Coordinates of N, CA, C and O in Angstrom, one line a residue:
G255 N 120.7 98.6 107.0 CA 121.0 98.5 105.6 C 122.3 97.6 105.4 O 123.0 97.5 106.5
R256 N 122.4 97.2 104.1 CA 123.5 96.3 103.9 C 124.7 97.0 103.3 O 124.6 98.0 102.7
D257 N 125.8 96.4 103.9 CA 127.1 97.2 103.4 C 127.6 96.3 102.3 O 127.7 95.1 102.2
W258 N 128.0 97.1 101.1 CA 128.9 96.4 100.3 C 129.9 97.0 99.8 O 130.0 98.2 100.0
A259 N 131.0 96.4 99.0 CA 132.1 97.1 98.6 C 131.9 98.0 97.4 O 131.2 97.6 96.4
M260 N 132.6 99.2 97.8 CA 132.3 100.1 96.4 C 133.6 100.6 96.1 O 134.7 100.7 96.9
T261 N 133.9 100.9 94.8 CA 135.2 101.4 94.3 C 135.3 102.9 94.8 O 134.2 103.3 95.3
D262 N 136.4 103.5 94.8 CA 136.5 104.9 95.2 C 135.6 105.8 94.3 O 135.1 106.8 94.8
A263 N 135.4 105.6 93.1 CA 134.4 106.3 92.3 C 133.0 106.3 92.7 O 132.3 107.1 92.6
E264 N 132.8 104.9 92.8 CA 131.4 104.7 93.3 C 131.0 105.3 94.6 O 130.0 105.8 94.9
E265 N 131.9 105.2 95.5 CA 131.7 105.8 96.7 C 131.6 107.4 96.8 O 130.9 107.9 97.2
K266 N 132.3 107.9 95.7 CA 132.1 109.5 95.5 C 130.9 109.7 95.2 O 130.2 110.8 95.6
I267 N 130.5 108.9 94.2 CA 128.9 109.2 93.6 C 127.9 109.1 94.7 O 127.0 109.9 94.7
S268 N 128.3 108.0 95.5 CA 127.2 107.5 96.4 C 127.0 108.7 97.5 O 126.0 109.1 97.9
R269 N 128.2 109.3 98.0 CA 128.3 110.5 98.8 C 127.5 111.6 98.3 O 126.7 112.2 99.0
F270 N 127.7 111.8 97.0 CA 127.1 113.0 96.2 C 125.7 112.7 96.2 O 124.8 113.8 96.4
L271 N 125.3 111.6 95.9 CA 123.9 111.2 95.9 C 123.2 111.5 97.2 O 122.1 112.2 97.3
R272 N 123.9 111.1 98.2 CA 123.2 111.3 99.7 C 123.2 112.8 100.0 O 122.2 113.2 100.4
A273 N 124.2 113.6 99.6 CA 124.0 115.0 99.8 C 123.2 115.6 99.0 O 122.4 116.5 99.5
L274 N 122.9 115.4 97.9 CA 121.9 115.9 96.9 C 120.5 115.5 97.4 O 119.7 116.4 97.5
L275 N 120.3 114.3 97.7 CA 119.0 114.0 98.5 C 118.5 114.5 99.7 O 117.6 115.0 99.7
A276 N 119.7 114.9 100.5 CA 119.4 115.7 101.7 C 119.2 117.0 101.6 O 118.3 117.7 102.3
Q277 N 119.5 117.4 100.3 CA 119.1 118.9 99.9 C 117.8 119.0 99.2 O 117.0 120.1 99.5
L278 N 117.4 117.9 98.7 CA 116.1 118.0 97.8 C 114.8 117.6 98.5 O 113.9 118.1 98.2
V279 N 114.9 116.9 99.6 CA 113.6 116.3 100.2 C 113.7 117.0 101.6 O 114.6 117.7 102.2
H280 N 112.4 117.0 102.4 CA 112.2 117.4 103.5 C 111.2 116.4 104.2 O 110.6 115.6 103.6
G281 N 111.0 116.8 105.5 CA 110.1 115.9 106.2 C 110.2 114.6 106.6 O 111.5 114.2 106.8
K282 N 109.5 113.9 106.3 CA 109.6 112.3 106.6 C 110.9 111.7 105.4 O 111.5 110.8 105.7
A283 N 110.8 112.2 104.3 CA 111.7 111.7 103.3 C 113.3 112.2 103.9 O 114.1 111.2 103.6
L284 N 113.3 113.2 104.4 CA 114.7 113.7 104.9 C 115.0 112.8 105.9 O 116.2 112.4 106.1
A285 N 114.3 112.4 107.0 CA 114.4 111.5 107.8 C 114.9 110.4 107.5 O 115.7 109.6 108.0
I286 N 114.4 109.8 106.4 CA 114.6 108.5 105.7 C 116.1 108.5 105.2 O 116.9 107.6 105.4
V287 N 116.5 109.5 104.5 CA 117.9 109.8 103.9 C 118.9 109.9 104.9 O 119.8 109.1 105.0
R288 N 118.7 110.4 106.2 CA 119.4 110.6 107.2 C 119.8 109.4 108.0 O 120.7 109.2 108.7
L289 N 118.8 108.4 107.8 CA 119.1 107.1 108.6 C 120.2 106.2 107.7 O 120.8 105.5 108.4
A290 N 120.4 106.6 106.7 CA 121.5 105.9 105.8 C 122.8 106.6 106.2 O 123.0 107.9 106.4
P291 N 124.0 105.8 106.2 CA 125.4 106.2 106.5 C 125.6 107.6 105.5 O 125.1 107.5 104.4
K292 N 126.4 108.5 105.8 CA 126.7 109.5 105.1 C 127.3 109.1 103.8 O 127.1 109.8 102.9
K293 N 128.1 108.1 103.7 CA 128.8 107.8 102.6 C 128.0 106.9 101.5 O 128.3 106.5 100.5
N294 N 126.9 106.6 102.1 CA 125.7 105.7 101.3 C 124.6 106.3 100.8 O 123.5 106.2 101.2
G295 N 124.8 106.9 99.6 CA 123.5 107.7 99.1 C 122.5 106.5 98.2 O 121.5 106.8 98.2
I296 N 123.3 105.5 98.0 CA 122.6 104.4 97.3 C 121.5 103.8 98.4 O 120.5 103.5 98.0
A297 N 122.0 103.6 99.4 CA 121.2 103.0 100.6 C 119.9 104.1 100.9 O 118.8 103.7 101.2
A298 N 120.3 105.4 101.0 CA 119.3 106.3 101.3 C 118.2 106.4 100.1 O 117.1 106.4 100.3
W299 N 118.8 106.1 98.9 CA 117.7 106.2 97.5 C 117.0 104.9 97.8 O 115.6 104.9 97.6
H300 N 117.5 103.6 98.0 CA 117.0 102.3 98.1 C 115.8 102.6 99.5 O 114.7 102.2 99.2
N301 N 116.1 103.2 100.5 CA 115.1 103.5 101.5 C 113.9 104.2 101.1 O 112.9 103.9 101.6
L302 N 114.3 105.3 100.3 CA 113.3 106.2 99.8 C 112.2 105.4 98.8 O 111.1 105.4 99.1
V303 N 112.7 104.7 98.0 CA 112.0 103.9 97.1 C 111.2 102.8 97.8 O 110.0 102.7 97.6
A304 N 111.7 102.2 98.9 CA 110.9 101.2 99.6 C 109.9 101.9 100.4 O 108.9 101.1 100.6
E305 N 110.0 103.0 100.8 CA 108.8 103.7 101.5 C 107.8 104.3 100.8 O 106.6 104.2 101.0
Y306 N 108.0 105.0 99.5 CA 107.1 105.5 98.6 C 106.7 104.6 97.4 O 105.7 104.9 97.0
E307 N 107.2 103.7 97.0 CA 107.0 102.8 96.1 C 105.5 102.2 96.3 O 104.9 102.3 95.2
P308 N 105.2 101.7 97.3 CA 104.0 100.8 97.6 C 102.9 101.8 97.2 O 101.8 101.7 96.6
A309 N 103.0 103.3 97.5 CA 101.9 104.0 97.2 C 101.7 104.3 95.8 O 100.6 104.5 95.1
L310 N 102.7 104.3 94.9 CA 102.5 104.4 93.7 C 102.1 103.0 93.0 O 101.3 103.2 91.9
A311 N 102.4 101.8 93.4 CA 101.8 100.7 92.9 C 100.2 100.7 93.1 O 99.6 100.3 92.2
A312 N 99.8 101.0 94.3 CA 98.5 101.2 94.4 C 97.8 102.2 93.6 O 96.6 101.9 93.1
R313 N 98.3 103.3 93.3 CA 97.9 104.4 92.4 C 97.7 103.8 91.0 O 96.9 103.9 90.3
W314 N 98.7 103.0 90.5 CA 98.8 102.4 89.2 C 97.6 101.4 89.0 O 97.1 101.4 88.1
C315 N 97.6 100.8 90.1 CA 96.6 99.7 90.1 C 95.0 100.3 89.9 O 94.2 99.9 89.3
A316 N 94.9 101.1 90.6 CA 93.6 102.1 90.6 C 93.5 102.6 89.0 O 92.5 102.5 88.7
Q317 N 94.3 103.2 88.7 CA 94.4 103.9 87.2 C 94.2 102.7 86.1 O 93.3 103.0 85.3
L318 N 94.9 101.8 86.4 CA 94.7 100.6 85.4 C 93.2 100.2 85.6 O 92.4 100.0 84.5
A319 N 92.6 100.0 86.5 CA 91.1 99.6 86.8 C 90.3 100.4 86.1 O 89.4 100.1 85.4
K320 N 90.6 101.8 86.4 CA 89.6 102.8 85.6 C 89.9 102.9 84.1 O 88.8 103.0 83.5
L321 N 90.9 102.6 83.8 CA 91.1 102.5 82.2 C 90.4 101.2 81.8 O 90.0 101.2 80.6
L322 N 90.4 100.1 82.4 CA 89.7 99.1 81.9 C 88.5 98.9 82.0 O 87.5 98.3 81.3
S323 N 87.8 99.9 82.5 CA 86.2 100.0 82.6 C 85.9 101.4 82.7 O 85.4 102.1 83.7
P324 N 86.1 102.3 81.4 CA 85.6 103.5 81.4 C 84.0 103.7 81.8 O 83.2 102.9 81.1
E325 N 83.8 104.4 82.7 CA 82.3 104.7 83.1 C 81.3 105.2 82.0 O 80.1 104.9 81.9
D326 N 81.8 106.2 81.5 CA 80.7 107.1 80.6 C 80.7 106.7 79.0 O 80.1 107.3 78.5
W327 N 81.4 105.6 78.7 CA 81.4 105.5 77.3 C 79.9 104.9 77.0 O 79.5 105.3 75.8
S328 N 79.4 104.2 77.6 CA 78.1 103.4 77.1 C 77.0 104.6 77.0 O 76.0 104.2 76.2
T329 N 77.1 105.6 77.6 CA 76.1 106.9 77.5 C 76.3 107.9 76.5 O 75.6 108.5 76.0
K330 N 77.5 107.5 75.7 CA 78.1 108.5 74.8 C 77.2 108.2 73.4 O 76.7 107.0 73.3
R331 N 76.8 109.3 72.8 CA 76.3 108.9 71.4 C 77.5 108.5 70.5 O 78.6 108.8 70.7
P332 N 77.0 107.7 69.5 CA 78.2 107.1 68.7 C 79.0 108.4 68.1 O 80.4 108.1 67.9
S333 N 78.4 109.5 67.7 CA 79.2 110.6 67.2 C 80.3 111.1 68.2 O 81.2 111.8 67.9
E334 N 79.9 111.0 69.6 CA 80.9 111.6 70.9 C 81.7 110.7 71.1 O 82.8 111.0 71.7
F335 N 81.8 109.3 70.7 CA 82.6 108.3 71.1 C 83.9 108.4 70.7 O 84.9 108.2 71.6
L336 N 84.4 108.7 69.5 CA 85.7 108.8 69.0 C 86.4 109.8 69.8 O 87.5 109.5 70.2
E337 N 85.8 110.8 70.1 CA 86.7 111.9 70.9 C 86.9 111.3 72.4 O 88.0 111.6 73.0
A338 N 85.9 110.7 72.9 CA 86.2 110.0 74.3 C 87.2 108.9 74.1 O 88.1 108.6 75.0
L339 N 87.2 108.2 73.0 CA 88.4 107.2 72.8 C 89.7 107.8 72.6 O 90.8 107.3 73.3
M340 N 89.7 108.9 72.0 CA 91.1 109.6 72.0 C 91.4 110.0 73.4 O 92.8 110.1 73.6
T341 N 90.6 110.6 74.2 CA 91.0 111.0 75.5 C 91.5 109.8 76.3 O 92.5 109.8 77.0
W342 N 90.8 108.7 76.2 CA 91.2 107.4 76.8 C 92.7 107.1 76.3 O 93.3 106.5 77.1
E343 N 92.7 107.0 75.0 CA 94.3 106.8 74.4 C 95.4 107.6 75.1 O 96.3 107.2 75.4
R344 N 94.8 109.0 75.3 CA 95.7 109.7 76.0 C 96.3 109.1 77.4 O 97.3 109.0 77.9
K345 N 95.1 108.9 78.1 CA 95.3 108.5 79.5 C 96.1 107.0 79.5 O 96.7 106.9 80.5
V346 N 95.7 106.1 78.5 CA 96.4 104.9 78.6 C 98.0 105.2 78.3 O 98.7 104.6 79.1
G347 N 98.3 106.0 77.5 CA 99.6 106.7 77.3 C 100.4 107.1 78.3 O 101.7 106.7 78.7
E348 N 99.5 108.0 79.2 CA 100.2 108.6 80.4 C 100.4 107.3 81.3 O 101.4 107.2 82.1
Y349 N 99.5 106.2 81.4 CA 99.8 105.3 82.5 C 101.0 104.3 81.9 O 101.9 104.0 82.8
E350 N 101.2 104.2 80.6 CA 102.2 103.3 80.1 C 103.6 104.1 80.2 O 104.6 103.6 80.9
V351 N 103.6 105.4 80.3 CA 104.9 106.1 80.6 C 105.1 106.1 82.0 O 106.2 105.9 82.6
S352 N 104.1 106.2 83.0 CA 104.5 106.4 84.4 C 104.8 104.9 84.8 O 105.6 104.8 85.9
T353 N 104.1 103.9 84.4 CA 104.6 102.5 84.8 C 105.7 101.9 84.3 O 106.2 100.9 84.6
G354 N 105.8 102.3 82.9 CA 106.7 101.5 82.2 C 106.3 100.1 81.5 O 106.9 99.3 81.0
V355 N 104.8 100.1 81.6 CA 104.2 98.8 81.2 C 103.3 99.4 80.1 O 102.4 100.1 80.3
R356 N 103.4 98.5 78.9 CA 102.5 98.7 77.8 C 101.2 98.0 78.1 O 101.1 97.0 78.4
M357 N 100.0 98.5 77.7 CA 98.8 98.1 77.9 C 98.6 97.1 76.5 O 98.8 97.7 75.3
P358 N 98.4 95.9 76.6 CA 98.4 95.1 75.3 C 97.1 95.4 74.6 O 96.1 95.8 75.0
G359 N 97.3 95.3 73.3 CA 96.2 95.4 72.3 C 94.9 94.8 72.4 O 93.9 95.4 72.5
P360 N 95.0 93.3 72.9 CA 93.9 92.7 73.1 C 93.0 93.3 74.5 O 91.9 93.2 74.4
Y361 N 93.9 93.9 75.3 CA 93.0 94.6 76.4 C 92.3 95.8 76.0 O 91.2 96.0 76.5
K362 N 93.0 96.5 75.1 CA 92.4 97.7 74.6 C 91.0 97.3 73.8 O 90.0 98.0 74.1
C363 N 91.1 96.4 72.9 CA 90.1 95.7 72.3 C 88.9 95.3 73.1 O 87.6 95.5 72.8
A364 N 89.3 94.4 74.1 CA 88.3 94.0 75.0 C 87.4 95.1 75.8 O 86.3 95.0 76.0
T365 N 88.2 96.1 76.1 CA 87.7 97.3 76.8 C 86.6 98.0 75.8 O 85.6 98.3 76.5
I366 N 86.9 98.2 74.6 CA 86.1 98.7 73.5 C 84.8 98.1 73.4 O 83.9 98.5 73.5
M367 N 85.0 96.6 73.3 CA 83.9 95.7 73.0 C 83.0 95.7 74.2 O 81.7 95.3 74.1
R368 N 83.5 95.8 75.3 CA 82.5 95.6 76.6 C 82.0 97.2 77.1 O 80.9 97.2 77.4
H369 N 82.6 98.1 76.7 CA 81.9 99.5 77.2 C 81.6 100.5 76.1 O 81.1 101.6 76.5
A370 N 82.0 100.3 75.0 CA 81.6 101.1 74.0 C 79.8 101.2 73.8 O 79.2 100.4 74.4
P371 N 79.3 102.3 73.2 CA 78.0 102.4 73.0 C 77.5 101.1 72.3 O 78.2 100.8 71.5
V372 N 76.1 100.9 72.4 CA 75.8 99.7 71.7 C 75.8 99.7 70.2 O 76.2 98.8 69.7
A373 N 75.4 101.1 69.7 CA 75.7 101.0 68.1 C 77.0 100.7 67.6 O 77.2 100.0 66.5
I374 N 77.9 101.1 68.3 CA 79.3 101.0 67.9 C 79.8 99.5 68.1 O 80.6 98.8 67.3
R375 N 79.2 98.9 69.4 CA 79.6 97.4 69.5 C 78.9 96.6 68.4 O 79.6 95.6 67.9
Q376 N 77.6 97.0 67.8 CA 76.9 96.2 67.0 C 77.7 96.3 65.7 O 77.8 95.3 64.7
F377 N 78.2 97.6 65.4 CA 79.0 97.9 64.0 C 80.2 96.9 64.0 O 80.6 96.2 63.0
L378 N 80.9 96.9 65.3 CA 82.2 96.1 65.3 C 81.9 94.7 65.2 O 82.6 93.9 64.4
R379 N 80.7 94.1 65.7 CA 80.3 92.6 65.4 C 80.1 92.3 64.2 O 80.3 91.2 63.7
M380 N 79.8 93.3 63.2 CA 79.3 92.8 61.7 C 80.6 93.0 61.1 O 80.6 92.4 59.8
H381 N 81.8 93.4 61.6 CA 83.1 93.3 60.9 C 83.8 91.9 60.9 O 83.3 91.1 61.9
P382 N 84.4 91.6 60.2 CA 85.2 90.3 60.0 C 85.9 90.3 61.5 O 86.3 91.2 62.1
E383 N 86.3 88.9 61.7 CA 86.8 88.8 63.2 C 88.3 89.5 63.2 O 88.7 89.7 64.3
D384 N 89.0 89.7 62.1 CA 90.5 90.1 62.1 C 90.2 91.5 62.5 O 91.5 92.1 63.0
V385 N 89.1 92.2 62.7 CA 89.1 93.7 63.3 C 89.8 93.6 64.7 O 90.0 94.5 65.3
M386 N 89.0 92.5 65.4 CA 89.5 92.4 66.9 C 90.7 91.7 67.0 O 91.2 91.7 68.3
S387 N 91.6 91.4 66.0 CA 92.8 90.7 66.2 C 93.8 91.8 66.5 O 94.9 91.4 67.0
S388 N 93.6 93.1 66.3 CA 94.8 94.1 66.6 C 94.0 95.4 66.8 O 93.0 95.8 66.2
Y389 N 94.6 96.2 67.8 CA 94.0 97.3 68.3 C 94.0 98.3 67.1 O 93.1 99.2 66.8
V390 N 95.0 98.4 66.1 CA 95.1 99.1 65.1 C 94.0 98.8 64.1 O 93.4 99.9 63.6
K391 N 93.8 97.8 63.8 CA 92.6 97.5 62.7 C 91.1 97.8 63.4 O 90.3 98.4 62.8
L392 N 91.1 97.6 64.8 CA 89.9 98.1 65.5 C 89.7 99.6 65.3 O 88.6 100.0 65.1
K393 N 90.8 100.3 65.7 CA 90.8 101.9 65.6 C 90.3 102.1 64.2 O 89.5 103.2 64.0
G394 N 90.9 101.6 63.3 CA 90.6 101.9 62.0 C 89.2 101.7 61.5 O 88.5 102.4 61.0
A395 N 88.6 100.6 62.2 CA 87.3 100.3 61.9 C 86.3 101.5 62.7 O 85.3 102.0 61.9
L396 N 86.9 101.7 63.8 CA 86.2 102.8 64.3 C 86.1 104.1 63.8 O 85.1 104.9 63.6
E397 N 87.2 104.5 63.2 CA 87.3 105.9 62.3 C 86.4 105.7 61.1 O 85.9 106.6 60.9
S398 N 86.4 104.6 60.4 CA 85.5 104.5 59.2 C 84.1 104.6 59.6 O 83.3 105.1 59.0
Y399 N 83.8 104.1 60.7 CA 82.4 104.2 61.3 C 82.2 105.6 61.8 O 81.0 106.2 61.1
H400 N 82.9 106.3 62.2 CA 82.9 107.7 62.5 C 82.6 108.4 61.0 O 81.7 109.4 61.0
G401 N 83.4 108.1 60.1 CA 83.4 108.9 58.9 C 82.0 108.4 58.2 O 81.4 109.5 57.7
L402 N 81.6 107.3 58.2 CA 80.3 106.9 57.6 C 79.3 107.6 58.4 O 78.3 108.1 57.8
S403 N 79.2 107.7 59.8 CA 78.2 108.4 60.4 C 78.1 109.9 60.0 O 77.1 110.5 59.9
L404 N 79.2 110.5 59.9 CA 79.3 112.0 59.5 C 78.7 112.2 58.3 O 78.0 113.1 57.9
R405 N 79.1 111.0 57.2 CA 78.4 111.4 55.9 C 76.9 111.1 56.0 O 76.2 111.8 55.0
H406 N 76.5 110.1 56.7 CA 75.2 110.0 56.8 C 74.4 111.1 57.5 O 73.5 111.4 57.1
I407 N 74.9 111.7 58.5 CA 74.3 112.9 59.2 C 74.1 113.9 58.2 O 73.2 114.6 57.8
R408 N 75.3 114.2 57.2 CA 75.2 115.5 56.2 C 74.2 115.3 55.2 O 73.6 115.9 54.7
R409 N 74.1 113.8 54.9 CA 73.1 113.5 53.8 C 71.7 113.7 54.2 O 70.9 114.3 53.6
C410 N 71.4 113.4 55.5 CA 70.2 113.6 56.1 C 69.9 115.0 56.3 O 68.7 115.5 56.0
R411 N 70.9 115.8 56.6 CA 70.7 117.1 56.7 C 70.2 118.0 55.3 O 69.4 118.8 55.3
R412 N 71.0 117.4 54.4 CA 70.5 117.9 53.1 C 69.4 117.6 52.6 O 68.7 118.4 52.2
R413 N 68.8 116.4 52.7 CA 67.6 115.9 52.4 C 66.4 116.7 53.3 O 65.4 117.3 52.8
V414 N 66.7 117.0 54.5 CA 65.8 117.6 55.3 C 65.8 119.2 54.8 O 64.5 119.7 54.6
S415 N 66.8 119.9 54.5 CA 66.9 121.2 54.2 C 66.0 121.4 52.8 O 65.4 122.1 52.5
W416 N 66.4 120.1 51.7 CA 65.6 120.2 50.6 C 64.2 120.0 50.7 O 63.5 120.8 50.0
C417 N 63.9 119.3 51.5 CA 62.3 118.9 51.8 C 61.6 120.0 52.3 O 60.4 120.3 52.0
C418 N 62.3 120.7 53.3 CA 61.8 122.0 54.0 C 61.9 123.2 53.5 O 61.6 124.1 54.2
R419 N 62.4 123.2 52.3 CA 62.7 124.5 51.7 C 61.4 125.3 51.2 O 60.3 124.7 50.7
I420 N 61.2 126.7 51.8 CA 59.9 127.2 51.3 C 60.3 128.1 50.2 O 61.1 129.0 50.2
E421 N 59.5 127.9 49.2 CA 59.7 128.7 48.0 C 58.6 129.5 47.9 O 57.5 129.6 47.8

């Protein structure tokens, strides 16, 4: 590790950090902490991050790839899609919190246009282009589609119950 000059206060904090890390970790992580000088908790922390961060990066990459190509959307009925989309949005939020990187709106729009059920993609294509200009507008259009679908289903059920009434 590299040595750098620390003030007395920084050295005190650094020693505390190393002692704290030595108490909190075990196994391989503890061996990594013990490689750093006793007074240098910052070096111990740096070594831990260097060892374990690559695994996080690979996991985040896999998580992003899965978010950009949801497998089951195209098989959903349009009436089920909004719920699947809300689950996807929750997963996007978890990804954004864990990585500190926000998924841009155009990526969200492109994912929906590529993987949504055919009926929903057709509905979105009939909208003005500005629906694709922001995720908020696209989501609003999807919610209006969902509302229209529910009203259509209710109307059909009323007609069927009216036609099939036995008097």
